[in-house]
mmCIF file of C-alpha atoms in Angstrom:
data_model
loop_
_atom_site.group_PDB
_atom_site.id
_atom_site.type_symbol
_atom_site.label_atom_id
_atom_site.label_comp_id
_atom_site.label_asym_id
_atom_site.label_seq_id
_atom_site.Cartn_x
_atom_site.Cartn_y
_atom_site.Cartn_z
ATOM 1 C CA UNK A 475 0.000 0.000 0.000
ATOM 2 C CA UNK A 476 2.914 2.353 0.766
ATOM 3 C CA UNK A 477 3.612 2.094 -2.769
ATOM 4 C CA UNK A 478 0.421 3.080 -4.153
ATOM 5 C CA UNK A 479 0.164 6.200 -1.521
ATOM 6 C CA UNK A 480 3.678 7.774 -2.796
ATOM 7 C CA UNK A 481 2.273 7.241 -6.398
ATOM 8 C CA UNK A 482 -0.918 9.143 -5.836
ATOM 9 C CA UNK A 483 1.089 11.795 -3.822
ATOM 10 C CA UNK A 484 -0.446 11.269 -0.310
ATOM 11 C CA UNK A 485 2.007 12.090 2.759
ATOM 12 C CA UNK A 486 2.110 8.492 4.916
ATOM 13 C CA UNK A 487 2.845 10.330 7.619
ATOM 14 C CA UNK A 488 -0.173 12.840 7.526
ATOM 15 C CA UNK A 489 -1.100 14.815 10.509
ATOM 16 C CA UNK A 490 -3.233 17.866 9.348
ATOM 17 C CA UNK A 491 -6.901 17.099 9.335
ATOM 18 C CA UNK A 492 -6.882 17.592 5.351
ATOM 19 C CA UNK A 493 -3.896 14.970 4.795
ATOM 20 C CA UNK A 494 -5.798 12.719 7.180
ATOM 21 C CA UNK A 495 -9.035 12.609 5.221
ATOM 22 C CA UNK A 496 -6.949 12.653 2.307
ATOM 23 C CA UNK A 497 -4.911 9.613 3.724
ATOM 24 C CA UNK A 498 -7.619 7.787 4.546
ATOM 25 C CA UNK A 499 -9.923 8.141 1.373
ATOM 26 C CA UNK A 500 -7.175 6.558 -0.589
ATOM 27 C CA UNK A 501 -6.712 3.637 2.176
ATOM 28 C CA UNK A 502 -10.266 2.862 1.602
ATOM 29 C CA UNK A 503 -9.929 2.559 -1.914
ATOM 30 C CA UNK A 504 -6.743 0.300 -1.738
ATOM 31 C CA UNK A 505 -8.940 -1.901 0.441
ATOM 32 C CA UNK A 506 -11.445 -2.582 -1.467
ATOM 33 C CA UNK A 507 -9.927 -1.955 -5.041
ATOM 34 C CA UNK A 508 -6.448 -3.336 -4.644
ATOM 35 C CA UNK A 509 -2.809 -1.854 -6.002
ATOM 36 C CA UNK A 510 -2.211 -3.578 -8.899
ATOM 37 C CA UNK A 511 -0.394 -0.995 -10.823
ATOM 38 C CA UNK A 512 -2.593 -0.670 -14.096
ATOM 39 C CA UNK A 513 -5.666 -0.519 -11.415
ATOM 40 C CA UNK A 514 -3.953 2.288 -9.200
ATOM 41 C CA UNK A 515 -3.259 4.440 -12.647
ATOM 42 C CA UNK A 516 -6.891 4.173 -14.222
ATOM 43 C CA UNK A 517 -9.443 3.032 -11.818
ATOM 44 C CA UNK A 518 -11.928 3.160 -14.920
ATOM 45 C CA UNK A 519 -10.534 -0.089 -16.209
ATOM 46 C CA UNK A 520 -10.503 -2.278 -12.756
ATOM 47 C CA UNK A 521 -13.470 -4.880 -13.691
ATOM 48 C CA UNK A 522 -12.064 -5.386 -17.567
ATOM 49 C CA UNK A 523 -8.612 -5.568 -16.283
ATOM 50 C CA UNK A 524 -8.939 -7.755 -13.170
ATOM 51 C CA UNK A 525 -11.407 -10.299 -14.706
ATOM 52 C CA UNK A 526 -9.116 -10.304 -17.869
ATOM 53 C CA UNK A 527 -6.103 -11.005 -15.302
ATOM 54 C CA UNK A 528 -8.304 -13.509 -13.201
ATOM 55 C CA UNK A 529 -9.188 -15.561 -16.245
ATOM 56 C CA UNK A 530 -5.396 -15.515 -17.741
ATOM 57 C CA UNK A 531 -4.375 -17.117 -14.779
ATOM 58 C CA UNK A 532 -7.018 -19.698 -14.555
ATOM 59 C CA UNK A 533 -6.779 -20.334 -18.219
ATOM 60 C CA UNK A 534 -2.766 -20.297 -19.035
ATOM 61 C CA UNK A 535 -0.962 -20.624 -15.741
ATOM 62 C CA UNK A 536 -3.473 -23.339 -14.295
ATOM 63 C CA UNK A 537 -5.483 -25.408 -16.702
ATOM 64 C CA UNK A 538 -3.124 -24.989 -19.491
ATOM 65 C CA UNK A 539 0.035 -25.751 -17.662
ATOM 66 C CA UNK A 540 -1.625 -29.163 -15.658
ATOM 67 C CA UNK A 541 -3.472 -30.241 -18.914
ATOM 68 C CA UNK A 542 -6.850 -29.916 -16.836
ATOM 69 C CA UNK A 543 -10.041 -30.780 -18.976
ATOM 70 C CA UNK A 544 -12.481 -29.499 -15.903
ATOM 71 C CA UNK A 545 -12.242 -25.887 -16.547
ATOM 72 C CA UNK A 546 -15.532 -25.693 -15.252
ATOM 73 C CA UNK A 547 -14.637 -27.065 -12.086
ATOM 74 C CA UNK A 548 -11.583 -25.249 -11.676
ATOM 75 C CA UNK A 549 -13.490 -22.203 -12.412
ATOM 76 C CA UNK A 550 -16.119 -23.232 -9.382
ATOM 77 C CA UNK A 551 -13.353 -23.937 -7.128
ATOM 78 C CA UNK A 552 -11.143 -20.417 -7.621
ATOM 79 C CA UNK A 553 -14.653 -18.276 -7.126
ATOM 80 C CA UNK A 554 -15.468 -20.228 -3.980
ATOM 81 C CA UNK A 555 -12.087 -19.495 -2.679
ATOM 82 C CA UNK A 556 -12.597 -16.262 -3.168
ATOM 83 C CA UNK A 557 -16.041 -15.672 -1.512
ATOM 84 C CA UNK A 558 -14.277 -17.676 1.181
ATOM 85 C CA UNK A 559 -11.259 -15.238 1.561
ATOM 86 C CA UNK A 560 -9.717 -14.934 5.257
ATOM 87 C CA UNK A 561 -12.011 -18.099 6.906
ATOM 88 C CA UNK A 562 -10.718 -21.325 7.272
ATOM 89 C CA UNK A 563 -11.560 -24.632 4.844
ATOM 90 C CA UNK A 564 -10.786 -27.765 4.861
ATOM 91 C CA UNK A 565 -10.191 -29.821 1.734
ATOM 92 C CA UNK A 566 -13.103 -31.858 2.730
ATOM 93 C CA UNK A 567 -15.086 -29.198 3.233
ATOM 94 C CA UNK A 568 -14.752 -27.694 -0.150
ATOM 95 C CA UNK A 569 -15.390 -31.328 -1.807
ATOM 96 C CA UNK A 570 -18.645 -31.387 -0.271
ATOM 97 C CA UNK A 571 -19.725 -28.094 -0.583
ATOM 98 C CA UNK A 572 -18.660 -28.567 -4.575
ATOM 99 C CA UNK A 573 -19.257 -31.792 -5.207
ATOM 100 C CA UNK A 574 -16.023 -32.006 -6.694
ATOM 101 C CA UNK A 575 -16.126 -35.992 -6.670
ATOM 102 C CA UNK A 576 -12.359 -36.156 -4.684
ATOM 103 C CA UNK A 577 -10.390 -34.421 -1.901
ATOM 104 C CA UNK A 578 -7.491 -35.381 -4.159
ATOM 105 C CA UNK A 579 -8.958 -33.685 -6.797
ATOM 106 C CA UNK A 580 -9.876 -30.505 -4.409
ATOM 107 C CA UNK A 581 -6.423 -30.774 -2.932
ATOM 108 C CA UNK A 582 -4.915 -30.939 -5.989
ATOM 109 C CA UNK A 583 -6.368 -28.198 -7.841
ATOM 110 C CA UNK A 584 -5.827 -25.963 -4.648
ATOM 111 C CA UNK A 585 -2.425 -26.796 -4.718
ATOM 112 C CA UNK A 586 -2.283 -25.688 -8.313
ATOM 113 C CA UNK A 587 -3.982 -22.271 -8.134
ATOM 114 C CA UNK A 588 -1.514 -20.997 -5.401
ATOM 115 C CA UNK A 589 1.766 -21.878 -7.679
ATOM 116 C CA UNK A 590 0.849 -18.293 -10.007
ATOM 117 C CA UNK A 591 -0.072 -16.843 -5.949
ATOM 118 C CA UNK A 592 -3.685 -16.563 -6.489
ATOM 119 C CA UNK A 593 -4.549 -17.730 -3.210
ATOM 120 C CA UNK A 594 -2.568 -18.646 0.094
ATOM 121 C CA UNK A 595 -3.122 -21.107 2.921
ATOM 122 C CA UNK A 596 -2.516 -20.246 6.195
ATOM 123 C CA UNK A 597 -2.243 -22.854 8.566
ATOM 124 C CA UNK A 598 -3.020 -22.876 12.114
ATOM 125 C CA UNK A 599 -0.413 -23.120 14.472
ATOM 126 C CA UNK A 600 -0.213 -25.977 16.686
ATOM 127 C CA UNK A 601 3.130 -27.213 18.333
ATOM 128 C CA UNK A 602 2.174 -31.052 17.078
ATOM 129 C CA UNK A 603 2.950 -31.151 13.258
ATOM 130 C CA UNK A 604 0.687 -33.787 12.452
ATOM 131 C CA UNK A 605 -2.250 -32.045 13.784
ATOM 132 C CA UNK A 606 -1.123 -28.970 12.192
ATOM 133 C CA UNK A 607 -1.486 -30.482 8.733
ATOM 134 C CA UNK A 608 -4.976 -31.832 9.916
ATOM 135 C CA UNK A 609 -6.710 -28.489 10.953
ATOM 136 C CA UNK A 610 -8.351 -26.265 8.079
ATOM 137 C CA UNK A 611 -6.094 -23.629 6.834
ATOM 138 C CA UNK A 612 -7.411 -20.347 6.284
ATOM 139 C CA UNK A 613 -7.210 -18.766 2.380
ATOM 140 C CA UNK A 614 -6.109 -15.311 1.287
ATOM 141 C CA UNK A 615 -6.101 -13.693 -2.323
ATOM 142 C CA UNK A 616 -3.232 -12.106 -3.572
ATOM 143 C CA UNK A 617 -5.061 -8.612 -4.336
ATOM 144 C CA UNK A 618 -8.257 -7.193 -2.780
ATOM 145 C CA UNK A 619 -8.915 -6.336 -5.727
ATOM 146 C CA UNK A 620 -9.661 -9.775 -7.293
ATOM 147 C CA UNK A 621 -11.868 -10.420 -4.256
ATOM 148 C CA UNK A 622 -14.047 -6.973 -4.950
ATOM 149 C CA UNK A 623 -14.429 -7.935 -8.665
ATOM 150 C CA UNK A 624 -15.093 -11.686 -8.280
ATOM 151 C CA UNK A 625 -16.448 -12.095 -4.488
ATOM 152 C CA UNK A 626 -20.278 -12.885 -4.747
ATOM 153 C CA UNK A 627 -20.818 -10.545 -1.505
ATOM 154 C CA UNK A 628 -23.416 -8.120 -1.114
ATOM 155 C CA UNK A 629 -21.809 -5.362 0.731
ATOM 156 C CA UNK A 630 -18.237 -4.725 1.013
ATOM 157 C CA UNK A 631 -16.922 -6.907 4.276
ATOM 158 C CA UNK A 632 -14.509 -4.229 5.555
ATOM 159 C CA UNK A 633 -13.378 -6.801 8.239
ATOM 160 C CA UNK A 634 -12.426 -9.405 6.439
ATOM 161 C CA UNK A 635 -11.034 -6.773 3.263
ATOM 162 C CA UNK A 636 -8.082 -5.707 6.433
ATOM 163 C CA UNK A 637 -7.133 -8.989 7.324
ATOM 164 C CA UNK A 638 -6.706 -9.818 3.728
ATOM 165 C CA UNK A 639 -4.834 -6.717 2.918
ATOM 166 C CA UNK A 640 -3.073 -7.165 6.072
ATOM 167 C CA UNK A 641 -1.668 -10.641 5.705
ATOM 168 C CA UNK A 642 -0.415 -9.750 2.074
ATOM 169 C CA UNK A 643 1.572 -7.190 3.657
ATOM 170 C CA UNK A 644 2.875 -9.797 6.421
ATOM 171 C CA UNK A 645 4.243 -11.323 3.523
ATOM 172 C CA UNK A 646 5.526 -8.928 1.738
ATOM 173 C CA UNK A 647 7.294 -7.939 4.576
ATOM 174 C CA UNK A 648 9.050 -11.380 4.730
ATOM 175 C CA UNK A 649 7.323 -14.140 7.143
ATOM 176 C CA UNK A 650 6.551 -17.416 5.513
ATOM 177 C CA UNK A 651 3.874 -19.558 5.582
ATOM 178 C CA UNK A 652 5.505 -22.648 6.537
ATOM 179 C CA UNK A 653 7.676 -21.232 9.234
ATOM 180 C CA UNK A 654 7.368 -18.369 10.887
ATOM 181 C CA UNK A 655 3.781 -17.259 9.925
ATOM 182 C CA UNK A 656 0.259 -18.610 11.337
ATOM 183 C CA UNK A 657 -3.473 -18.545 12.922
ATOM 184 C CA UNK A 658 -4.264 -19.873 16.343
ATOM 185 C CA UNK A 659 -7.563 -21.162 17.709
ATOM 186 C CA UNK A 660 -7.399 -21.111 21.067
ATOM 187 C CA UNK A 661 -8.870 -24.163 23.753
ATOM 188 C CA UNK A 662 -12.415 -22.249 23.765
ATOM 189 C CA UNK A 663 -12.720 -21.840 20.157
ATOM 190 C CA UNK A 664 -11.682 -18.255 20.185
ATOM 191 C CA UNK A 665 -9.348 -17.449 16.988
ATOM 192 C CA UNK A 666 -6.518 -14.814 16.509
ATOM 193 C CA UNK A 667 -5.441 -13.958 13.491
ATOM 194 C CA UNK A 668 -1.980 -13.739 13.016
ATOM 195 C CA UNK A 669 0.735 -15.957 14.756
ATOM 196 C CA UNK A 670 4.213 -15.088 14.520
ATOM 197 C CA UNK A 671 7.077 -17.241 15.180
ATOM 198 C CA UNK A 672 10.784 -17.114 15.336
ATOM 199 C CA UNK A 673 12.296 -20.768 15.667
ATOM 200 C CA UNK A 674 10.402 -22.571 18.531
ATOM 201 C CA UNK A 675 9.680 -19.203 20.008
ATOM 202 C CA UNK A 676 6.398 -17.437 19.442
ATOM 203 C CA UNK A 677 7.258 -13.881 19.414
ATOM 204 C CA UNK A 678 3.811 -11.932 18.866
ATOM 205 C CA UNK A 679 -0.139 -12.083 18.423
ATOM 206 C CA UNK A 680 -2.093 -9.807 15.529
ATOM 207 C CA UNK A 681 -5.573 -9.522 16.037
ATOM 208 C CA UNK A 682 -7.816 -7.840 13.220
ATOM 209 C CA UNK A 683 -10.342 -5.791 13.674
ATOM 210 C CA UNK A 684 -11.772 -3.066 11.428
ATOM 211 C CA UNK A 685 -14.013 -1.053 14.264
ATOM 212 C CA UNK A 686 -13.761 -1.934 17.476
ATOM 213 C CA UNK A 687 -16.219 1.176 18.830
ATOM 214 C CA UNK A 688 -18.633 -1.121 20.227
ATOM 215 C CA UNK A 689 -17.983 -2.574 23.496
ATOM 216 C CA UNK A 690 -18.979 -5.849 22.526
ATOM 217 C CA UNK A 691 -16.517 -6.338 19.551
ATOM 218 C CA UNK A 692 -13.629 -5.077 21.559
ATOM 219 C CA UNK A 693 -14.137 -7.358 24.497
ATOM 220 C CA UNK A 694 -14.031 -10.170 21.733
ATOM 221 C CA UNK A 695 -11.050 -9.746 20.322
ATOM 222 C CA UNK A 696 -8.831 -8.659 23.778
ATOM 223 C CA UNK A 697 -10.469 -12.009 24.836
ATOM 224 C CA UNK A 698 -9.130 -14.009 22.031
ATOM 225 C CA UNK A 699 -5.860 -12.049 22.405
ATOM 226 C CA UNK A 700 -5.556 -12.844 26.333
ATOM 227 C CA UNK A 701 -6.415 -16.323 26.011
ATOM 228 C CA UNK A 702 -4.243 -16.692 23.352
ATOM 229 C CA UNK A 703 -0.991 -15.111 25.115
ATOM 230 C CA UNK A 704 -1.592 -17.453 28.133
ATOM 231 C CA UNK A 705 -1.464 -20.542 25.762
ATOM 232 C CA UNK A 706 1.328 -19.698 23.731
ATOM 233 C CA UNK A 707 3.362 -17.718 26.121
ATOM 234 C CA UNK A 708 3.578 -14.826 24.641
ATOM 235 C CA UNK A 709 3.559 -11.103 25.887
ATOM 236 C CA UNK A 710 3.730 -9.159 22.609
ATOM 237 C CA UNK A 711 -0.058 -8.627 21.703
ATOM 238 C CA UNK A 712 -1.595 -6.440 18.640
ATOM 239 C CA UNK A 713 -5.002 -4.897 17.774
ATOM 240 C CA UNK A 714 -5.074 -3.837 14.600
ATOM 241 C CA UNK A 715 -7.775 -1.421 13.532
ATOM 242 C CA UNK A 716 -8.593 0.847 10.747
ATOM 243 C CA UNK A 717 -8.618 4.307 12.677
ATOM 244 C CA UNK A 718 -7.624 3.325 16.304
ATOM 245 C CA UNK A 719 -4.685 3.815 17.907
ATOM 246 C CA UNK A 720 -3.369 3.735 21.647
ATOM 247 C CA UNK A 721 -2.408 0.775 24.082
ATOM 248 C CA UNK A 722 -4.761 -0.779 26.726
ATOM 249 C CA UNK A 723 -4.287 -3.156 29.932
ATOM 250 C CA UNK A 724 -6.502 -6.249 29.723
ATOM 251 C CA UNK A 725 -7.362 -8.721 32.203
ATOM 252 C CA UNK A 726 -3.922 -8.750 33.563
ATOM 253 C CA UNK A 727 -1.871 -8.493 29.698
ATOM 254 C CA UNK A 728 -0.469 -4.946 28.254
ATOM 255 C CA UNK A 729 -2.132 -4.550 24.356
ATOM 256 C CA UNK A 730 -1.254 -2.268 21.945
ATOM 257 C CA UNK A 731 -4.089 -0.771 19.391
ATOM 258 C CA UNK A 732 -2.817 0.472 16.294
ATOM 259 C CA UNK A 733 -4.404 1.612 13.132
ATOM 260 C CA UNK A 734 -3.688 0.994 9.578
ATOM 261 C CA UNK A 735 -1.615 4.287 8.605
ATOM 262 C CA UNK A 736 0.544 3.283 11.623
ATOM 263 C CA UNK A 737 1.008 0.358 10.912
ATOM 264 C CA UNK A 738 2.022 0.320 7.071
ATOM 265 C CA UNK A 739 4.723 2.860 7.645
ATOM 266 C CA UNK A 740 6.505 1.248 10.754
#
């Protein structure tokens, strides 16, 4: 996003109430349109571009490169990924809800439409490998902008837009899926986002939350964050919002809350 903000001229570090609004218009339409570079320079072309882009990938770097005959299915598959974006599936899942015929086959063709980085896994952390590979991982598009053009939603999810354009920035900022980046789901069910890990150690907790205004929603996610911390010993805990920013003590555990602009430019 930093990227797209120096190319459309807008100070990162705003602090005058102008720049601010300024800042923030564009950060709302990264979230929900994406950076892709031909998208940031003419937003008049983002649904020809994108579903051009979408389909070039499904048709040349996927079905053409794994001789697949389903296109159909493959095409099923990638647009249910995408309404999915930031929950967690299992392969198994996905068959059923498909009727795909085979978790091999669903496995499979997952595995091929994240080789051109369409989509990532995440998995959940767990300390016991084996169970690790069992749990559901959760998936993540490469470009919020794919999800606003293909996504069957309603109404934009502005929720589940931030942790999507958050984790892409987790790895663009270098922490890898298989070793050092992860969700948690806690022993009552509650879930926190992001997991971070540095060798056996886990060195901090993200939780995502566009507006956390109400009482209710912020309880929720200090709870999962708490909970979380005790589990995993680990002290270093994040709230990430979309305008909120300060640090909080909760139940006994020091959190910091820090918005978006904040965040991008640490």
């Amino acid at each position: 996003m930093e990227e797209t903000l120096k190319y459309r001229e807008v100070p990162v570090n705003a602090e005058l109430p102008d720049e601010k609004a300024k800042l923030f218009i564009e950060m709302d339409d990264y979230l929900k349109k994406g950076g892709y570079p031909e998208i940031v320079k003419n937003r008049e072309i983002e649904q020809a571009y994108l579903t051009a882009l979408f389909d070039s990938i499904i048709l040349k770097d996927v079905a053409q490169r794994h001789k697949i005959r389903k296109i159909t299915e493959l095409y099923d598959l990638a647009d249910y990924l995408i309404s999915n974006y930031s929950n967690p599936l299992s392969y198994n899942e996905i068959a059923e809800e498909l009727s795909l015929g085979s978790v091999t086959t669903v496995k499979k063709f997952c595995g091929y439409l994240a080789e051109p980085y369409l989509f990532f896994y995440l998995p959940r952390f767990n300390n016991k490998l084996k169970e690790m590979k069992k749990a559901p991982r959760k998936v993540y598009v490469v470009d919020n902008g794919l999800i606003y053009t293909r996504s069957f939603e309603l109404s934009s999810n502005n929720g589940r837009q931030l942790e999507n354009m958050v984790f892409i920035e987790l790895l663009r900022r270098g922490y890898d899926l298989k070793k050092s980046l992860f969700y948690y789901r806690t022993s009552n069910d509650k879930e926190v986002d992001f997991v971070i890990r540095d060798g056996r150690k886990v060195t901090s907790l993200i939780q995502v939350s566009y507006d956390i205004s109400k009482t209710k929603t912020r309880e929720r996610e200090l709870d999962a964050l708490v909970k979380a911390s005790k589990e995993l010993k680990c002290d270093n805990l994040m709230l990430m919002t979309w305008n909120h920013d300060g640090s909080v003590e909760y139940k006994g555990k020091s959190i910091r809350i820090i918005s978006m602009d904040k965040w991008f430019i640490e």
